[in-house]
Amino acid sequence: MKKVKTVLNPCGLRVKKCCASCINKLVDNDGMRLCPIHDTFVESNHVCKKWKMDYNTSQAGVCRGRVHKKEYLMFALAIRLGEGVEALKAKKQGKPEPESRTIESIRREYETDYGTTILLDI
């Protein structure tokens, strides 16, 4: 199995260097990835020498001119996933969906427990 290489985006976050993060990728109507340079269908983890980082990948972690720590992003994601699970449970039981937390309350909780959420200001 080929090991996937990672590179740093301009915000300092590690991203996978593969067709999924390439600026040249195209996705057809069936959801298959197509490389227009080689005119072939490719797997998401494939990479070639003409790989260039796409815009969305280069902007990962940026929020209002600041880059958040990966740990904070994972913390917030875990809370959002937990809320999704609770919403599904409530829906199955016929109960009203619980209210979601605001991102400000999540950020305050993280800052109280772990310190700043900011990796750097840009």
mmCIF file with all atom_site columns, C-alpha atoms in Angstrom:
data_model
loop_
_atom_site.group_PDB
_atom_site.id
_atom_site.type_symbol
_atom_site.label_atom_id
_atom_site.label_alt_id
_atom_site.label_comp_id
_atom_site.label_asym_id
_atom_site.label_entity_id
_atom_site.label_seq_id
_atom_site.pdbx_PDB_ins_code
_atom_site.Cartn_x
_atom_site.Cartn_y
_atom_site.Cartn_z
_atom_site.occupancy
_atom_site.B_iso_or_equiv
_atom_site.pdbx_formal_charge
_atom_site.auth_seq_id
_atom_site.auth_comp_id
_atom_site.auth_asym_id
_atom_site.auth_atom_id
_atom_site.pdbx_PDB_model_num
ATOM 1   C CA . MET A 1 1   ? 0.000   0.000  0.000   1.00 0.00 ? 1   MET A CA 1
ATOM 2   C CA . LYS A 1 2   ? 1.324   3.408  -0.978  1.00 0.00 ? 2   LYS A CA 1
ATOM 3   C CA . LYS A 1 3   ? 1.666   5.904  1.872   1.00 0.00 ? 3   LYS A CA 1
ATOM 4   C CA . VAL A 1 4   ? -0.185  9.162  1.273   1.00 0.00 ? 4   VAL A CA 1
ATOM 5   C CA . LYS A 1 5   ? 2.087   12.194 1.499   1.00 0.00 ? 5   LYS A CA 1
ATOM 6   C CA . THR A 1 6   ? 0.992   15.359 3.256   1.00 0.00 ? 6   THR A CA 1
ATOM 7   C CA . VAL A 1 7   ? 1.933   18.991 2.691   1.00 0.00 ? 7   VAL A CA 1
ATOM 8   C CA . LEU A 1 8   ? 1.293   22.168 4.649   1.00 0.00 ? 8   LEU A CA 1
ATOM 9   C CA . ASN A 1 9   ? -1.281  24.577 3.298   1.00 0.00 ? 9   ASN A CA 1
ATOM 10  C CA . PRO A 1 10  ? -0.577  28.337 3.602   1.00 0.00 ? 10  PRO A CA 1
ATOM 11  C CA . CYS A 1 11  ? -2.254  28.293 7.031   1.00 0.00 ? 11  CYS A CA 1
ATOM 12  C CA . GLY A 1 12  ? 0.101   25.630 8.355   1.00 0.00 ? 12  GLY A CA 1
ATOM 13  C CA . LEU A 1 13  ? -2.413  22.771 8.399   1.00 0.00 ? 13  LEU A CA 1
ATOM 14  C CA . ARG A 1 14  ? -1.402  19.376 7.008   1.00 0.00 ? 14  ARG A CA 1
ATOM 15  C CA . VAL A 1 15  ? -3.413  18.262 3.985   1.00 0.00 ? 15  VAL A CA 1
ATOM 16  C CA . LYS A 1 16  ? -3.202  15.094 1.923   1.00 0.00 ? 16  LYS A CA 1
ATOM 17  C CA . LYS A 1 17  ? -1.399  15.451 -1.390  1.00 0.00 ? 17  LYS A CA 1
ATOM 18  C CA . CYS A 1 18  ? -3.775  13.525 -3.647  1.00 0.00 ? 18  CYS A CA 1
ATOM 19  C CA . CYS A 1 19  ? -6.243  13.956 -6.498  1.00 0.00 ? 19  CYS A CA 1
ATOM 20  C CA . ALA A 1 20  ? -8.979  14.841 -4.013  1.00 0.00 ? 20  ALA A CA 1
ATOM 21  C CA . SER A 1 21  ? -7.123  18.053 -3.074  1.00 0.00 ? 21  SER A CA 1
ATOM 22  C CA . CYS A 1 22  ? -5.875  18.903 -6.592  1.00 0.00 ? 22  CYS A CA 1
ATOM 23  C CA . ILE A 1 23  ? -6.942  22.032 -8.453  1.00 0.00 ? 23  ILE A CA 1
ATOM 24  C CA . ASN A 1 24  ? -7.151  20.062 -11.709 1.00 0.00 ? 24  ASN A CA 1
ATOM 25  C CA . LYS A 1 25  ? -9.666  17.416 -10.595 1.00 0.00 ? 25  LYS A CA 1
ATOM 26  C CA . LEU A 1 26  ? -13.057 17.119 -12.187 1.00 0.00 ? 26  LEU A CA 1
ATOM 27  C CA . VAL A 1 27  ? -16.001 15.080 -10.929 1.00 0.00 ? 27  VAL A CA 1
ATOM 28  C CA . ASP A 1 28  ? -18.425 13.664 -13.487 1.00 0.00 ? 28  ASP A CA 1
ATOM 29  C CA . ASN A 1 29  ? -22.186 13.226 -13.002 1.00 0.00 ? 29  ASN A CA 1
ATOM 30  C CA . ASP A 1 30  ? -21.679 9.748  -11.520 1.00 0.00 ? 30  ASP A CA 1
ATOM 31  C CA . GLY A 1 31  ? -19.323 11.075 -8.839  1.00 0.00 ? 31  GLY A CA 1
ATOM 32  C CA . MET A 1 32  ? -16.229 9.588  -10.485 1.00 0.00 ? 32  MET A CA 1
ATOM 33  C CA . ARG A 1 33  ? -13.022 11.640 -10.320 1.00 0.00 ? 33  ARG A CA 1
ATOM 34  C CA . LEU A 1 34  ? -11.489 12.526 -13.659 1.00 0.00 ? 34  LEU A CA 1
ATOM 35  C CA . CYS A 1 35  ? -8.010  13.917 -14.222 1.00 0.00 ? 35  CYS A CA 1
ATOM 36  C CA . PRO A 1 36  ? -8.229  16.248 -17.235 1.00 0.00 ? 36  PRO A CA 1
ATOM 37  C CA . ILE A 1 37  ? -4.427  16.302 -17.580 1.00 0.00 ? 37  ILE A CA 1
ATOM 38  C CA . HIS A 1 38  ? -4.197  12.537 -18.076 1.00 0.00 ? 38  HIS A CA 1
ATOM 39  C CA . ASP A 1 39  ? -7.786  12.120 -19.334 1.00 0.00 ? 39  ASP A CA 1
ATOM 40  C CA . THR A 1 40  ? -8.357  9.137  -17.026 1.00 0.00 ? 40  THR A CA 1
ATOM 41  C CA . PHE A 1 41  ? -10.560 8.218  -14.093 1.00 0.00 ? 41  PHE A CA 1
ATOM 42  C CA . VAL A 1 42  ? -8.570  8.200  -10.851 1.00 0.00 ? 42  VAL A CA 1
ATOM 43  C CA . GLU A 1 43  ? -8.947  7.085  -7.244  1.00 0.00 ? 43  GLU A CA 1
ATOM 44  C CA . SER A 1 44  ? -9.138  9.790  -4.575  1.00 0.00 ? 44  SER A CA 1
ATOM 45  C CA . ASN A 1 45  ? -5.705  8.906  -3.151  1.00 0.00 ? 45  ASN A CA 1
ATOM 46  C CA . HIS A 1 46  ? -3.939  8.937  -6.541  1.00 0.00 ? 46  HIS A CA 1
ATOM 47  C CA . VAL A 1 47  ? -1.383  11.703 -7.111  1.00 0.00 ? 47  VAL A CA 1
ATOM 48  C CA . CYS A 1 48  ? 0.760   12.753 -10.065 1.00 0.00 ? 48  CYS A CA 1
ATOM 49  C CA . LYS A 1 49  ? 3.643   15.145 -10.650 1.00 0.00 ? 49  LYS A CA 1
ATOM 50  C CA . LYS A 1 50  ? 1.287   17.905 -11.862 1.00 0.00 ? 50  LYS A CA 1
ATOM 51  C CA . TRP A 1 51  ? -0.580  18.114 -8.521  1.00 0.00 ? 51  TRP A CA 1
ATOM 52  C CA . LYS A 1 52  ? -1.438  21.629 -7.327  1.00 0.00 ? 52  LYS A CA 1
ATOM 53  C CA . MET A 1 53  ? -3.392  22.463 -4.169  1.00 0.00 ? 53  MET A CA 1
ATOM 54  C CA . ASP A 1 54  ? -6.969  23.627 -4.811  1.00 0.00 ? 54  ASP A CA 1
ATOM 55  C CA . TYR A 1 55  ? -8.393  26.820 -3.313  1.00 0.00 ? 55  TYR A CA 1
ATOM 56  C CA . ASN A 1 56  ? -10.615 25.196 -0.665  1.00 0.00 ? 56  ASN A CA 1
ATOM 57  C CA . THR A 1 57  ? -7.735  23.100 0.641   1.00 0.00 ? 57  THR A CA 1
ATOM 58  C CA . SER A 1 58  ? -5.443  26.120 0.737   1.00 0.00 ? 58  SER A CA 1
ATOM 59  C CA . GLN A 1 59  ? -8.015  28.019 2.816   1.00 0.00 ? 59  GLN A CA 1
ATOM 60  C CA . ALA A 1 60  ? -8.684  25.218 5.331   1.00 0.00 ? 60  ALA A CA 1
ATOM 61  C CA . GLY A 1 61  ? -8.546  26.609 8.857   1.00 0.00 ? 61  GLY A CA 1
ATOM 62  C CA . VAL A 1 62  ? -9.066  30.277 7.931   1.00 0.00 ? 62  VAL A CA 1
ATOM 63  C CA . CYS A 1 63  ? -11.830 32.199 9.701   1.00 0.00 ? 63  CYS A CA 1
ATOM 64  C CA . ARG A 1 64  ? -12.014 36.002 9.647   1.00 0.00 ? 64  ARG A CA 1
ATOM 65  C CA . GLY A 1 65  ? -8.318  36.352 8.946   1.00 0.00 ? 65  GLY A CA 1
ATOM 66  C CA . ARG A 1 66  ? -7.287  33.891 11.641  1.00 0.00 ? 66  ARG A CA 1
ATOM 67  C CA . VAL A 1 67  ? -6.193  30.299 11.547  1.00 0.00 ? 67  VAL A CA 1
ATOM 68  C CA . HIS A 1 68  ? -7.711  28.099 14.235  1.00 0.00 ? 68  HIS A CA 1
ATOM 69  C CA . LYS A 1 69  ? -5.798  25.293 15.907  1.00 0.00 ? 69  LYS A CA 1
ATOM 70  C CA . LYS A 1 70  ? -6.515  21.842 14.520  1.00 0.00 ? 70  LYS A CA 1
ATOM 71  C CA . GLU A 1 71  ? -7.359  20.688 18.066  1.00 0.00 ? 71  GLU A CA 1
ATOM 72  C CA . TYR A 1 72  ? -10.066 23.363 18.330  1.00 0.00 ? 72  TYR A CA 1
ATOM 73  C CA . LEU A 1 73  ? -11.521 22.443 14.940  1.00 0.00 ? 73  LEU A CA 1
ATOM 74  C CA . MET A 1 74  ? -11.666 18.777 16.008  1.00 0.00 ? 74  MET A CA 1
ATOM 75  C CA . PHE A 1 75  ? -13.228 19.780 19.365  1.00 0.00 ? 75  PHE A CA 1
ATOM 76  C CA . ALA A 1 76  ? -15.974 21.757 17.590  1.00 0.00 ? 76  ALA A CA 1
ATOM 77  C CA . LEU A 1 77  ? -16.521 18.963 15.069  1.00 0.00 ? 77  LEU A CA 1
ATOM 78  C CA . ALA A 1 78  ? -16.928 16.385 17.850  1.00 0.00 ? 78  ALA A CA 1
ATOM 79  C CA . ILE A 1 79  ? -19.577 18.542 19.512  1.00 0.00 ? 79  ILE A CA 1
ATOM 80  C CA . ARG A 1 80  ? -21.452 19.028 16.224  1.00 0.00 ? 80  ARG A CA 1
ATOM 81  C CA . LEU A 1 81  ? -21.355 15.290 15.494  1.00 0.00 ? 81  LEU A CA 1
ATOM 82  C CA . GLY A 1 82  ? -22.677 14.566 18.987  1.00 0.00 ? 82  GLY A CA 1
ATOM 83  C CA . GLU A 1 83  ? -25.523 17.012 18.400  1.00 0.00 ? 83  GLU A CA 1
ATOM 84  C CA . GLY A 1 84  ? -26.338 15.213 15.158  1.00 0.00 ? 84  GLY A CA 1
ATOM 85  C CA . VAL A 1 85  ? -26.512 11.869 16.957  1.00 0.00 ? 85  VAL A CA 1
ATOM 86  C CA . GLU A 1 86  ? -28.795 13.343 19.624  1.00 0.00 ? 86  GLU A CA 1
ATOM 87  C CA . ALA A 1 87  ? -31.043 14.850 16.936  1.00 0.00 ? 87  ALA A CA 1
ATOM 88  C CA . LEU A 1 88  ? -31.372 11.446 15.230  1.00 0.00 ? 88  LEU A CA 1
ATOM 89  C CA . LYS A 1 89  ? -32.216 9.754  18.535  1.00 0.00 ? 89  LYS A CA 1
ATOM 90  C CA . ALA A 1 90  ? -34.883 12.373 19.260  1.00 0.00 ? 90  ALA A CA 1
ATOM 91  C CA . LYS A 1 91  ? -36.346 11.991 15.773  1.00 0.00 ? 91  LYS A CA 1
ATOM 92  C CA . LYS A 1 92  ? -36.579 8.195  16.160  1.00 0.00 ? 92  LYS A CA 1
ATOM 93  C CA . GLN A 1 93  ? -38.346 8.618  19.505  1.00 0.00 ? 93  GLN A CA 1
ATOM 94  C CA . GLY A 1 94  ? -40.712 11.249 18.086  1.00 0.00 ? 94  GLY A CA 1
ATOM 95  C CA . LYS A 1 95  ? -39.382 13.936 20.394  1.00 0.00 ? 95  LYS A CA 1
ATOM 96  C CA . PRO A 1 96  ? -38.482 17.492 19.369  1.00 0.00 ? 96  PRO A CA 1
ATOM 97  C CA . GLU A 1 97  ? -34.931 18.021 18.170  1.00 0.00 ? 97  GLU A CA 1
ATOM 98  C CA . PRO A 1 98  ? -32.623 19.426 20.891  1.00 0.00 ? 98  PRO A CA 1
ATOM 99  C CA . GLU A 1 99  ? -31.287 22.924 20.321  1.00 0.00 ? 99  GLU A CA 1
ATOM 100 C CA . SER A 1 100 ? -27.784 23.241 18.868  1.00 0.00 ? 100 SER A CA 1
ATOM 101 C CA . ARG A 1 101 ? -25.090 25.156 20.691  1.00 0.00 ? 101 ARG A CA 1
ATOM 102 C CA . THR A 1 102 ? -23.764 28.377 19.252  1.00 0.00 ? 102 THR A CA 1
ATOM 103 C CA . ILE A 1 103 ? -20.217 28.372 17.921  1.00 0.00 ? 103 ILE A CA 1
ATOM 104 C CA . GLU A 1 104 ? -19.443 31.140 20.423  1.00 0.00 ? 104 GLU A CA 1
ATOM 105 C CA . SER A 1 105 ? -20.371 28.887 23.354  1.00 0.00 ? 105 SER A CA 1
ATOM 106 C CA . ILE A 1 106 ? -18.225 26.085 21.922  1.00 0.00 ? 106 ILE A CA 1
ATOM 107 C CA . ARG A 1 107 ? -15.294 28.487 21.475  1.00 0.00 ? 107 ARG A CA 1
ATOM 108 C CA . ARG A 1 108 ? -15.688 29.825 25.047  1.00 0.00 ? 108 ARG A CA 1
ATOM 109 C CA . GLU A 1 109 ? -15.714 26.281 26.445  1.00 0.00 ? 109 GLU A CA 1
ATOM 110 C CA . TYR A 1 110 ? -12.554 25.399 24.526  1.00 0.00 ? 110 TYR A CA 1
ATOM 111 C CA . GLU A 1 111 ? -10.803 28.599 25.648  1.00 0.00 ? 111 GLU A CA 1
ATOM 112 C CA . THR A 1 112 ? -11.759 27.944 29.283  1.00 0.00 ? 112 THR A CA 1
ATOM 113 C CA . ASP A 1 113 ? -10.456 24.380 29.204  1.00 0.00 ? 113 ASP A CA 1
ATOM 114 C CA . TYR A 1 114 ? -7.491  24.616 26.823  1.00 0.00 ? 114 TYR A CA 1
ATOM 115 C CA . GLY A 1 115 ? -6.599  28.256 26.084  1.00 0.00 ? 115 GLY A CA 1
ATOM 116 C CA . THR A 1 116 ? -6.726  30.135 22.798  1.00 0.00 ? 116 THR A CA 1
ATOM 117 C CA . THR A 1 117 ? -8.282  28.702 19.637  1.00 0.00 ? 117 THR A CA 1
ATOM 118 C CA . ILE A 1 118 ? -6.038  30.767 17.374  1.00 0.00 ? 118 ILE A CA 1
ATOM 119 C CA . LEU A 1 119 ? -2.942  29.272 15.797  1.00 0.00 ? 119 LEU A CA 1
ATOM 120 C CA . LEU A 1 120 ? -1.960  32.529 14.058  1.00 0.00 ? 120 LEU A CA 1
ATOM 121 C CA . ASP A 1 121 ? -3.351  35.793 12.711  1.00 0.00 ? 121 ASP A CA 1
ATOM 122 C CA . ILE A 1 122 ? -2.951  36.416 9.002   1.00 0.00 ? 122 ILE A CA 1
#
